[in-house]
mmCIF file with all atom_site columns, C-alpha atoms in Angstrom:
data_model
loop_
_atom_site.group_PDB
_atom_site.id
_atom_site.type_symbol
_atom_site.label_atom_id
_atom_site.label_alt_id
_atom_site.label_comp_id
_atom_site.label_asym_id
_atom_site.label_entity_id
_atom_site.label_seq_id
_atom_site.pdbx_PDB_ins_code
_atom_site.Cartn_x
_atom_site.Cartn_y
_atom_site.Cartn_z
_atom_site.occupancy
_atom_site.B_iso_or_equiv
_atom_site.pdbx_formal_charge
_atom_site.auth_seq_id
_atom_site.auth_comp_id
_atom_site.auth_asym_id
_atom_site.auth_atom_id
_atom_site.pdbx_PDB_model_num
ATOM 1   C CA . UNK V 1 1   ? -30.069 -2.845  -4.254  1.00 49.00 ? 140 UNK V CA 1
ATOM 2   C CA . UNK V 1 2   ? -27.586 -3.620  -6.994  1.00 46.00 ? 141 UNK V CA 1
ATOM 3   C CA . UNK V 1 3   ? -24.549 -5.728  -6.337  1.00 45.00 ? 142 UNK V CA 1
ATOM 4   C CA . UNK V 1 4   ? -21.126 -4.217  -6.949  1.00 55.00 ? 143 UNK V CA 1
ATOM 5   C CA . UNK V 1 5   ? -19.359 -4.766  -10.192 1.00 55.00 ? 144 UNK V CA 1
ATOM 6   C CA . UNK V 1 6   ? -17.213 -7.865  -10.245 1.00 60.00 ? 145 UNK V CA 1
ATOM 7   C CA . UNK V 1 7   ? -13.519 -7.498  -9.546  1.00 78.00 ? 146 UNK V CA 1
ATOM 8   C CA . UNK V 1 8   ? -10.966 -8.393  -12.156 1.00 92.00 ? 147 UNK V CA 1
ATOM 9   C CA . UNK V 1 9   ? -7.269  -9.232  -11.623 1.00 95.00 ? 148 UNK V CA 1
ATOM 10  C CA . UNK V 1 10  ? -4.785  -8.482  -14.355 1.00 97.00 ? 149 UNK V CA 1
ATOM 11  C CA . UNK V 1 11  ? -1.080  -7.778  -14.870 1.00 97.00 ? 150 UNK V CA 1
ATOM 12  C CA . UNK V 1 12  ? -0.295  -4.106  -14.358 1.00 97.00 ? 151 UNK V CA 1
ATOM 13  C CA . UNK V 1 13  ? 0.833   -1.881  -17.186 1.00 97.00 ? 152 UNK V CA 1
ATOM 14  C CA . UNK V 1 14  ? 3.083   1.219   -17.174 1.00 97.00 ? 153 UNK V CA 1
ATOM 15  C CA . UNK V 1 15  ? 0.036   3.510   -17.299 1.00 97.00 ? 154 UNK V CA 1
ATOM 16  C CA . UNK V 1 16  ? -1.073  2.117   -13.902 1.00 97.00 ? 155 UNK V CA 1
ATOM 17  C CA . UNK V 1 17  ? 1.975   3.351   -12.002 1.00 97.00 ? 156 UNK V CA 1
ATOM 18  C CA . UNK V 1 18  ? 0.534   6.599   -10.607 1.00 97.00 ? 157 UNK V CA 1
ATOM 19  C CA . UNK V 1 19  ? -2.669  4.902   -9.388  1.00 97.00 ? 158 UNK V CA 1
ATOM 20  C CA . UNK V 1 20  ? -0.650  2.012   -7.884  1.00 97.00 ? 159 UNK V CA 1
ATOM 21  C CA . UNK V 1 21  ? 1.659   4.462   -5.995  1.00 95.00 ? 160 UNK V CA 1
ATOM 22  C CA . UNK V 1 22  ? -1.429  6.145   -4.577  1.00 93.00 ? 161 UNK V CA 1
ATOM 23  C CA . UNK V 1 23  ? -3.052  2.851   -3.598  1.00 95.00 ? 162 UNK V CA 1
ATOM 24  C CA . UNK V 1 24  ? 0.163   1.617   -1.885  1.00 93.00 ? 163 UNK V CA 1
ATOM 25  C CA . UNK V 1 25  ? 0.669   4.848   -0.002  1.00 88.00 ? 164 UNK V CA 1
ATOM 26  C CA . UNK V 1 26  ? -2.954  4.916   1.085   1.00 88.00 ? 165 UNK V CA 1
ATOM 27  C CA . UNK V 1 27  ? -2.652  1.408   2.557   1.00 85.00 ? 166 UNK V CA 1
ATOM 28  C CA . UNK V 1 28  ? 0.544   1.891   4.462   1.00 80.00 ? 167 UNK V CA 1
ATOM 29  C CA . UNK V 1 29  ? 1.262   5.529   5.378   1.00 72.00 ? 168 UNK V CA 1
ATOM 30  C CA . UNK V 1 30  ? -0.407  8.634   6.650   1.00 65.00 ? 169 UNK V CA 1
ATOM 31  C CA . UNK V 1 31  ? -3.875  9.304   7.963   1.00 69.00 ? 170 UNK V CA 1
ATOM 32  C CA . UNK V 1 32  ? -5.708  7.625   5.006   1.00 65.00 ? 171 UNK V CA 1
ATOM 33  C CA . UNK V 1 33  ? -4.029  4.323   5.967   1.00 61.00 ? 172 UNK V CA 1
ATOM 34  C CA . UNK V 1 34  ? -5.546  4.356   9.448   1.00 64.00 ? 173 UNK V CA 1
ATOM 35  C CA . UNK V 1 35  ? -8.977  3.525   7.890   1.00 71.00 ? 174 UNK V CA 1
ATOM 36  C CA . UNK V 1 36  ? -7.633  -0.060  7.468   1.00 64.00 ? 175 UNK V CA 1
ATOM 37  C CA . UNK V 1 37  ? -5.866  -2.452  9.735   1.00 68.00 ? 176 UNK V CA 1
ATOM 38  C CA . UNK V 1 38  ? -2.706  -3.117  7.654   1.00 68.00 ? 177 UNK V CA 1
ATOM 39  C CA . UNK V 1 39  ? -1.087  0.270   7.987   1.00 64.00 ? 178 UNK V CA 1
ATOM 40  C CA . UNK V 1 40  ? 2.444   0.962   9.229   1.00 75.00 ? 179 UNK V CA 1
ATOM 41  C CA . UNK V 1 41  ? 1.712   4.550   10.277  1.00 72.00 ? 180 UNK V CA 1
ATOM 42  C CA . UNK V 1 42  ? 2.774   3.858   13.885  1.00 82.00 ? 181 UNK V CA 1
ATOM 43  C CA . UNK V 1 43  ? 6.086   2.320   12.799  1.00 86.00 ? 182 UNK V CA 1
ATOM 44  C CA . UNK V 1 44  ? 7.087   4.408   9.816   1.00 84.00 ? 183 UNK V CA 1
ATOM 45  C CA . UNK V 1 45  ? 6.578   7.949   8.472   1.00 83.00 ? 184 UNK V CA 1
ATOM 46  C CA . UNK V 1 46  ? 7.449   9.202   5.025   1.00 83.00 ? 185 UNK V CA 1
ATOM 47  C CA . UNK V 1 47  ? 6.775   7.266   1.861   1.00 82.00 ? 186 UNK V CA 1
ATOM 48  C CA . UNK V 1 48  ? 6.254   3.524   1.357   1.00 85.00 ? 187 UNK V CA 1
ATOM 49  C CA . UNK V 1 49  ? 7.222   3.601   -2.296  1.00 90.00 ? 188 UNK V CA 1
ATOM 50  C CA . UNK V 1 50  ? 7.651   5.976   -5.205  1.00 92.00 ? 189 UNK V CA 1
ATOM 51  C CA . UNK V 1 51  ? 6.874   6.005   -8.958  1.00 95.00 ? 190 UNK V CA 1
ATOM 52  C CA . UNK V 1 52  ? 10.354  4.777   -9.892  1.00 95.00 ? 191 UNK V CA 1
ATOM 53  C CA . UNK V 1 53  ? 10.143  1.760   -7.637  1.00 94.00 ? 192 UNK V CA 1
ATOM 54  C CA . UNK V 1 54  ? 6.611   0.840   -8.826  1.00 97.00 ? 193 UNK V CA 1
ATOM 55  C CA . UNK V 1 55  ? 7.579   1.411   -12.469 1.00 97.00 ? 194 UNK V CA 1
ATOM 56  C CA . UNK V 1 56  ? 10.549  -0.929  -12.066 1.00 96.00 ? 195 UNK V CA 1
ATOM 57  C CA . UNK V 1 57  ? 8.261   -3.609  -10.566 1.00 96.00 ? 196 UNK V CA 1
ATOM 58  C CA . UNK V 1 58  ? 5.714   -3.172  -13.372 1.00 97.00 ? 197 UNK V CA 1
ATOM 59  C CA . UNK V 1 59  ? 8.156   -3.201  -16.283 1.00 96.00 ? 198 UNK V CA 1
ATOM 60  C CA . UNK V 1 60  ? 11.151  -5.127  -14.968 1.00 94.00 ? 199 UNK V CA 1
ATOM 61  C CA . UNK V 1 61  ? 12.055  -8.590  -16.164 1.00 93.00 ? 200 UNK V CA 1
ATOM 62  C CA . UNK V 1 62  ? 11.371  -11.591 -13.985 1.00 93.00 ? 201 UNK V CA 1
ATOM 63  C CA . UNK V 1 63  ? 8.303   -10.275 -12.298 1.00 96.00 ? 202 UNK V CA 1
ATOM 64  C CA . UNK V 1 64  ? 4.827   -8.841  -12.483 1.00 98.00 ? 203 UNK V CA 1
ATOM 65  C CA . UNK V 1 65  ? 2.513   -6.653  -10.497 1.00 98.00 ? 204 UNK V CA 1
ATOM 66  C CA . UNK V 1 66  ? -1.003  -7.987  -10.185 1.00 98.00 ? 205 UNK V CA 1
ATOM 67  C CA . UNK V 1 67  ? -3.723  -5.458  -9.812  1.00 98.00 ? 206 UNK V CA 1
ATOM 68  C CA . UNK V 1 68  ? -7.282  -6.081  -8.705  1.00 97.00 ? 207 UNK V CA 1
ATOM 69  C CA . UNK V 1 69  ? -9.756  -3.639  -10.198 1.00 95.00 ? 208 UNK V CA 1
ATOM 70  C CA . UNK V 1 70  ? -13.332 -2.762  -9.547  1.00 91.00 ? 209 UNK V CA 1
ATOM 71  C CA . UNK V 1 71  ? -15.225 -0.303  -11.726 1.00 89.00 ? 210 UNK V CA 1
ATOM 72  C CA . UNK V 1 72  ? -11.993 0.422   -13.552 1.00 88.00 ? 211 UNK V CA 1
ATOM 73  C CA . UNK V 1 73  ? -10.034 1.513   -10.464 1.00 91.00 ? 212 UNK V CA 1
ATOM 74  C CA . UNK V 1 74  ? -7.295  -0.426  -8.654  1.00 96.00 ? 213 UNK V CA 1
ATOM 75  C CA . UNK V 1 75  ? -8.450  -1.666  -5.205  1.00 96.00 ? 214 UNK V CA 1
ATOM 76  C CA . UNK V 1 76  ? -5.520  -4.041  -4.438  1.00 96.00 ? 215 UNK V CA 1
ATOM 77  C CA . UNK V 1 77  ? -2.162  -4.974  -5.832  1.00 97.00 ? 216 UNK V CA 1
ATOM 78  C CA . UNK V 1 78  ? 0.921   -7.153  -5.239  1.00 98.00 ? 217 UNK V CA 1
ATOM 79  C CA . UNK V 1 79  ? 4.288   -7.799  -6.760  1.00 98.00 ? 218 UNK V CA 1
ATOM 80  C CA . UNK V 1 80  ? 5.576   -11.195 -7.705  1.00 98.00 ? 219 UNK V CA 1
ATOM 81  C CA . UNK V 1 81  ? 9.279   -11.611 -8.464  1.00 97.00 ? 220 UNK V CA 1
ATOM 82  C CA . UNK V 1 82  ? 10.886  -14.784 -9.763  1.00 97.00 ? 221 UNK V CA 1
ATOM 83  C CA . UNK V 1 83  ? 13.939  -15.754 -7.785  1.00 95.00 ? 222 UNK V CA 1
ATOM 84  C CA . UNK V 1 84  ? 16.229  -18.793 -7.949  1.00 90.00 ? 223 UNK V CA 1
ATOM 85  C CA . UNK V 1 85  ? 14.159  -21.280 -6.028  1.00 92.00 ? 224 UNK V CA 1
ATOM 86  C CA . UNK V 1 86  ? 10.993  -19.373 -5.111  1.00 97.00 ? 225 UNK V CA 1
ATOM 87  C CA . UNK V 1 87  ? 8.720   -16.462 -5.941  1.00 98.00 ? 226 UNK V CA 1
ATOM 88  C CA . UNK V 1 88  ? 8.977   -13.318 -3.776  1.00 98.00 ? 227 UNK V CA 1
ATOM 89  C CA . UNK V 1 89  ? 5.695   -11.715 -2.829  1.00 98.00 ? 228 UNK V CA 1
ATOM 90  C CA . UNK V 1 90  ? 5.711   -8.016  -1.998  1.00 96.00 ? 229 UNK V CA 1
ATOM 91  C CA . UNK V 1 91  ? 4.180   -4.578  -2.446  1.00 95.00 ? 230 UNK V CA 1
ATOM 92  C CA . UNK V 1 92  ? 0.901   -6.031  -1.254  1.00 96.00 ? 231 UNK V CA 1
ATOM 93  C CA . UNK V 1 93  ? -1.729  -3.325  -0.769  1.00 95.00 ? 232 UNK V CA 1
ATOM 94  C CA . UNK V 1 94  ? -5.467  -3.266  -0.328  1.00 94.00 ? 233 UNK V CA 1
ATOM 95  C CA . UNK V 1 95  ? -7.369  0.036   -0.330  1.00 92.00 ? 234 UNK V CA 1
ATOM 96  C CA . UNK V 1 96  ? -8.067  0.907   3.317   1.00 88.00 ? 235 UNK V CA 1
ATOM 97  C CA . UNK V 1 97  ? -11.812 1.060   2.959   1.00 86.00 ? 236 UNK V CA 1
ATOM 98  C CA . UNK V 1 98  ? -11.797 -2.372  1.368   1.00 87.00 ? 237 UNK V CA 1
ATOM 99  C CA . UNK V 1 99  ? -9.772  -4.226  4.031   1.00 87.00 ? 238 UNK V CA 1
ATOM 100 C CA . UNK V 1 100 ? -11.442 -6.911  6.090   1.00 87.00 ? 239 UNK V CA 1
ATOM 101 C CA . UNK V 1 101 ? -13.790 -8.026  3.335   1.00 89.00 ? 240 UNK V CA 1
ATOM 102 C CA . UNK V 1 102 ? -11.777 -10.845 1.749   1.00 92.00 ? 241 UNK V CA 1
ATOM 103 C CA . UNK V 1 103 ? -10.206 -8.919  -1.109  1.00 93.00 ? 242 UNK V CA 1
ATOM 104 C CA . UNK V 1 104 ? -6.643  -9.361  0.285   1.00 94.00 ? 243 UNK V CA 1
ATOM 105 C CA . UNK V 1 105 ? -7.227  -13.088 0.828   1.00 95.00 ? 244 UNK V CA 1
ATOM 106 C CA . UNK V 1 106 ? -8.547  -13.417 -2.775  1.00 95.00 ? 245 UNK V CA 1
ATOM 107 C CA . UNK V 1 107 ? -5.568  -11.552 -4.262  1.00 96.00 ? 246 UNK V CA 1
ATOM 108 C CA . UNK V 1 108 ? -3.043  -13.537 -2.258  1.00 97.00 ? 247 UNK V CA 1
ATOM 109 C CA . UNK V 1 109 ? -4.666  -16.764 -3.506  1.00 97.00 ? 248 UNK V CA 1
ATOM 110 C CA . UNK V 1 110 ? -4.524  -15.452 -7.062  1.00 97.00 ? 249 UNK V CA 1
ATOM 111 C CA . UNK V 1 111 ? -0.810  -14.536 -6.648  1.00 98.00 ? 250 UNK V CA 1
ATOM 112 C CA . UNK V 1 112 ? -0.100  -18.078 -5.350  1.00 98.00 ? 251 UNK V CA 1
ATOM 113 C CA . UNK V 1 113 ? -2.014  -19.574 -8.306  1.00 97.00 ? 252 UNK V CA 1
ATOM 114 C CA . UNK V 1 114 ? -0.179  -17.331 -10.788 1.00 97.00 ? 253 UNK V CA 1
ATOM 115 C CA . UNK V 1 115 ? 3.258   -18.229 -9.335  1.00 97.00 ? 254 UNK V CA 1
ATOM 116 C CA . UNK V 1 116 ? 2.465   -21.970 -9.427  1.00 97.00 ? 255 UNK V CA 1
ATOM 117 C CA . UNK V 1 117 ? 0.796   -22.098 -12.836 1.00 96.00 ? 256 UNK V CA 1
ATOM 118 C CA . UNK V 1 118 ? 2.737   -19.493 -14.824 1.00 96.00 ? 257 UNK V CA 1
ATOM 119 C CA . UNK V 1 119 ? 6.195   -20.061 -13.315 1.00 96.00 ? 258 UNK V CA 1
ATOM 120 C CA . UNK V 1 120 ? 5.857   -23.559 -11.841 1.00 96.00 ? 259 UNK V CA 1
ATOM 121 C CA . UNK V 1 121 ? 7.042   -22.163 -8.496  1.00 97.00 ? 260 UNK V CA 1
ATOM 122 C CA . UNK V 1 122 ? 7.104   -24.516 -5.544  1.00 97.00 ? 261 UNK V CA 1
ATOM 123 C CA . UNK V 1 123 ? 7.354   -21.878 -2.881  1.00 98.00 ? 262 UNK V CA 1
ATOM 124 C CA . UNK V 1 124 ? 6.349   -18.288 -2.083  1.00 98.00 ? 263 UNK V CA 1
ATOM 125 C CA . UNK V 1 125 ? 8.285   -16.092 0.254   1.00 98.00 ? 264 UNK V CA 1
ATOM 126 C CA . UNK V 1 126 ? 7.845   -12.675 1.706   1.00 98.00 ? 265 UNK V CA 1
ATOM 127 C CA . UNK V 1 127 ? 9.297   -10.403 4.343   1.00 97.00 ? 266 UNK V CA 1
ATOM 128 C CA . UNK V 1 128 ? 7.185   -8.747  7.018   1.00 96.00 ? 267 UNK V CA 1
ATOM 129 C CA . UNK V 1 129 ? 8.180   -6.253  9.700   1.00 94.00 ? 268 UNK V CA 1
ATOM 130 C CA . UNK V 1 130 ? 8.510   -8.366  12.855  1.00 96.00 ? 269 UNK V CA 1
ATOM 131 C CA . UNK V 1 131 ? 6.513   -5.845  14.923  1.00 94.00 ? 270 UNK V CA 1
ATOM 132 C CA . UNK V 1 132 ? 3.455   -6.532  12.732  1.00 93.00 ? 271 UNK V CA 1
ATOM 133 C CA . UNK V 1 133 ? 2.072   -9.386  14.867  1.00 93.00 ? 272 UNK V CA 1
ATOM 134 C CA . UNK V 1 134 ? -1.458  -8.979  13.494  1.00 91.00 ? 273 UNK V CA 1
ATOM 135 C CA . UNK V 1 135 ? -0.319  -9.156  9.885   1.00 93.00 ? 274 UNK V CA 1
ATOM 136 C CA . UNK V 1 136 ? 2.001   -12.154 10.537  1.00 96.00 ? 275 UNK V CA 1
ATOM 137 C CA . UNK V 1 137 ? -0.876  -13.954 12.152  1.00 96.00 ? 276 UNK V CA 1
ATOM 138 C CA . UNK V 1 138 ? -3.081  -13.237 9.091   1.00 96.00 ? 277 UNK V CA 1
ATOM 139 C CA . UNK V 1 139 ? -0.424  -14.751 6.844   1.00 97.00 ? 278 UNK V CA 1
ATOM 140 C CA . UNK V 1 140 ? -0.057  -17.762 9.191   1.00 98.00 ? 279 UNK V CA 1
ATOM 141 C CA . UNK V 1 141 ? -3.804  -18.398 8.847   1.00 97.00 ? 280 UNK V CA 1
ATOM 142 C CA . UNK V 1 142 ? -3.199  -18.611 5.097   1.00 97.00 ? 281 UNK V CA 1
ATOM 143 C CA . UNK V 1 143 ? -0.502  -21.237 5.472   1.00 98.00 ? 282 UNK V CA 1
ATOM 144 C CA . UNK V 1 144 ? 2.668   -19.143 5.730   1.00 98.00 ? 283 UNK V CA 1
ATOM 145 C CA . UNK V 1 145 ? 5.316   -20.200 8.212   1.00 98.00 ? 284 UNK V CA 1
ATOM 146 C CA . UNK V 1 146 ? 7.696   -17.984 10.110  1.00 98.00 ? 285 UNK V CA 1
ATOM 147 C CA . UNK V 1 147 ? 11.310  -18.931 9.374   1.00 98.00 ? 286 UNK V CA 1
ATOM 148 C CA . UNK V 1 148 ? 13.119  -16.961 12.077  1.00 97.00 ? 287 UNK V CA 1
ATOM 149 C CA . UNK V 1 149 ? 15.282  -15.532 9.290   1.00 97.00 ? 288 UNK V CA 1
ATOM 150 C CA . UNK V 1 150 ? 15.675  -11.796 10.045  1.00 97.00 ? 289 UNK V CA 1
ATOM 151 C CA . UNK V 1 151 ? 16.981  -9.075  7.830   1.00 96.00 ? 290 UNK V CA 1
ATOM 152 C CA . UNK V 1 152 ? 17.585  -5.455  8.880   1.00 93.00 ? 291 UNK V CA 1
ATOM 153 C CA . UNK V 1 153 ? 15.320  -2.575  8.028   1.00 93.00 ? 292 UNK V CA 1
ATOM 154 C CA . UNK V 1 154 ? 17.105  -0.196  5.597   1.00 92.00 ? 293 UNK V CA 1
ATOM 155 C CA . UNK V 1 155 ? 17.622  2.625   8.104   1.00 93.00 ? 294 UNK V CA 1
ATOM 156 C CA . UNK V 1 156 ? 18.820  5.764   6.343   1.00 89.00 ? 295 UNK V CA 1
ATOM 157 C CA . UNK V 1 157 ? 17.118  4.932   3.021   1.00 87.00 ? 296 UNK V CA 1
ATOM 158 C CA . UNK V 1 158 ? 14.072  7.165   3.128   1.00 86.00 ? 297 UNK V CA 1
ATOM 159 C CA . UNK V 1 159 ? 12.734  5.636   -0.084  1.00 81.00 ? 298 UNK V CA 1
ATOM 160 C CA . UNK V 1 160 ? 11.316  2.987   2.230   1.00 83.00 ? 299 UNK V CA 1
ATOM 161 C CA . UNK V 1 161 ? 10.106  5.277   5.014   1.00 86.00 ? 300 UNK V CA 1
ATOM 162 C CA . UNK V 1 162 ? 11.393  7.056   8.031   1.00 89.00 ? 301 UNK V CA 1
ATOM 163 C CA . UNK V 1 163 ? 11.434  4.700   11.030  1.00 92.00 ? 302 UNK V CA 1
ATOM 164 C CA . UNK V 1 164 ? 9.650   5.883   14.129  1.00 91.00 ? 303 UNK V CA 1
ATOM 165 C CA . UNK V 1 165 ? 11.460  3.343   16.333  1.00 93.00 ? 304 UNK V CA 1
ATOM 166 C CA . UNK V 1 166 ? 15.029  1.877   16.410  1.00 95.00 ? 305 UNK V CA 1
ATOM 167 C CA . UNK V 1 167 ? 14.264  -1.866  16.424  1.00 95.00 ? 306 UNK V CA 1
ATOM 168 C CA . UNK V 1 168 ? 12.583  -2.553  13.075  1.00 95.00 ? 307 UNK V CA 1
ATOM 169 C CA . UNK V 1 169 ? 13.548  -5.727  11.197  1.00 96.00 ? 308 UNK V CA 1
ATOM 170 C CA . UNK V 1 170 ? 11.975  -8.020  8.657   1.00 95.00 ? 309 UNK V CA 1
ATOM 171 C CA . UNK V 1 171 ? 11.238  -11.740 9.043   1.00 97.00 ? 310 UNK V CA 1
ATOM 172 C CA . UNK V 1 172 ? 10.955  -14.106 6.101   1.00 98.00 ? 311 UNK V CA 1
ATOM 173 C CA . UNK V 1 173 ? 7.693   -16.119 5.836   1.00 98.00 ? 312 UNK V CA 1
ATOM 174 C CA . UNK V 1 174 ? 7.313   -18.976 3.399   1.00 98.00 ? 313 UNK V CA 1
ATOM 175 C CA . UNK V 1 175 ? 4.660   -21.258 1.998   1.00 98.00 ? 314 UNK V CA 1
ATOM 176 C CA . UNK V 1 176 ? 4.910   -24.339 -0.168  1.00 98.00 ? 315 UNK V CA 1
ATOM 177 C CA . UNK V 1 177 ? 2.723   -24.056 -3.272  1.00 97.00 ? 316 UNK V CA 1
ATOM 178 C CA . UNK V 1 178 ? 0.816   -26.818 -4.972  1.00 81.00 ? 317 UNK V CA 1
#
């Protein structure tokens, strides 16, 4: 039996946008997402992102999208955005069939390393839907701390999905780097 080709992590390029949109949608929405454990299909319908949002993340100043590839295809990605006193971590997606095998943990660690080494960031922050107890617990096992800082879900803006319940909100999680 041959071992799988090694994964590489690189900064995304504009030609990656379509594949990244598909990866993100597959990890969060619809029936494909139910193959993994990180989906939001029970909380939100509609889209998770669109080509314009991903293109802005890939090409915009002050940030990067990291993409993990295997055999030339994206299998995971995340967005890093430089902010005043921290780096924001978002758009994190792992292909549903690849979840639970350590790929997400590896990419998160690479994102933290990138933020600390490339931008000398002292802290990473993210927002997670508060109803995602399993996902929040996963981040806590990786050193992230719940802040209690809540922000509203953007109800009415279908670019981020169509809520299936009226009580969605985001909580900020943070982790000191270095």
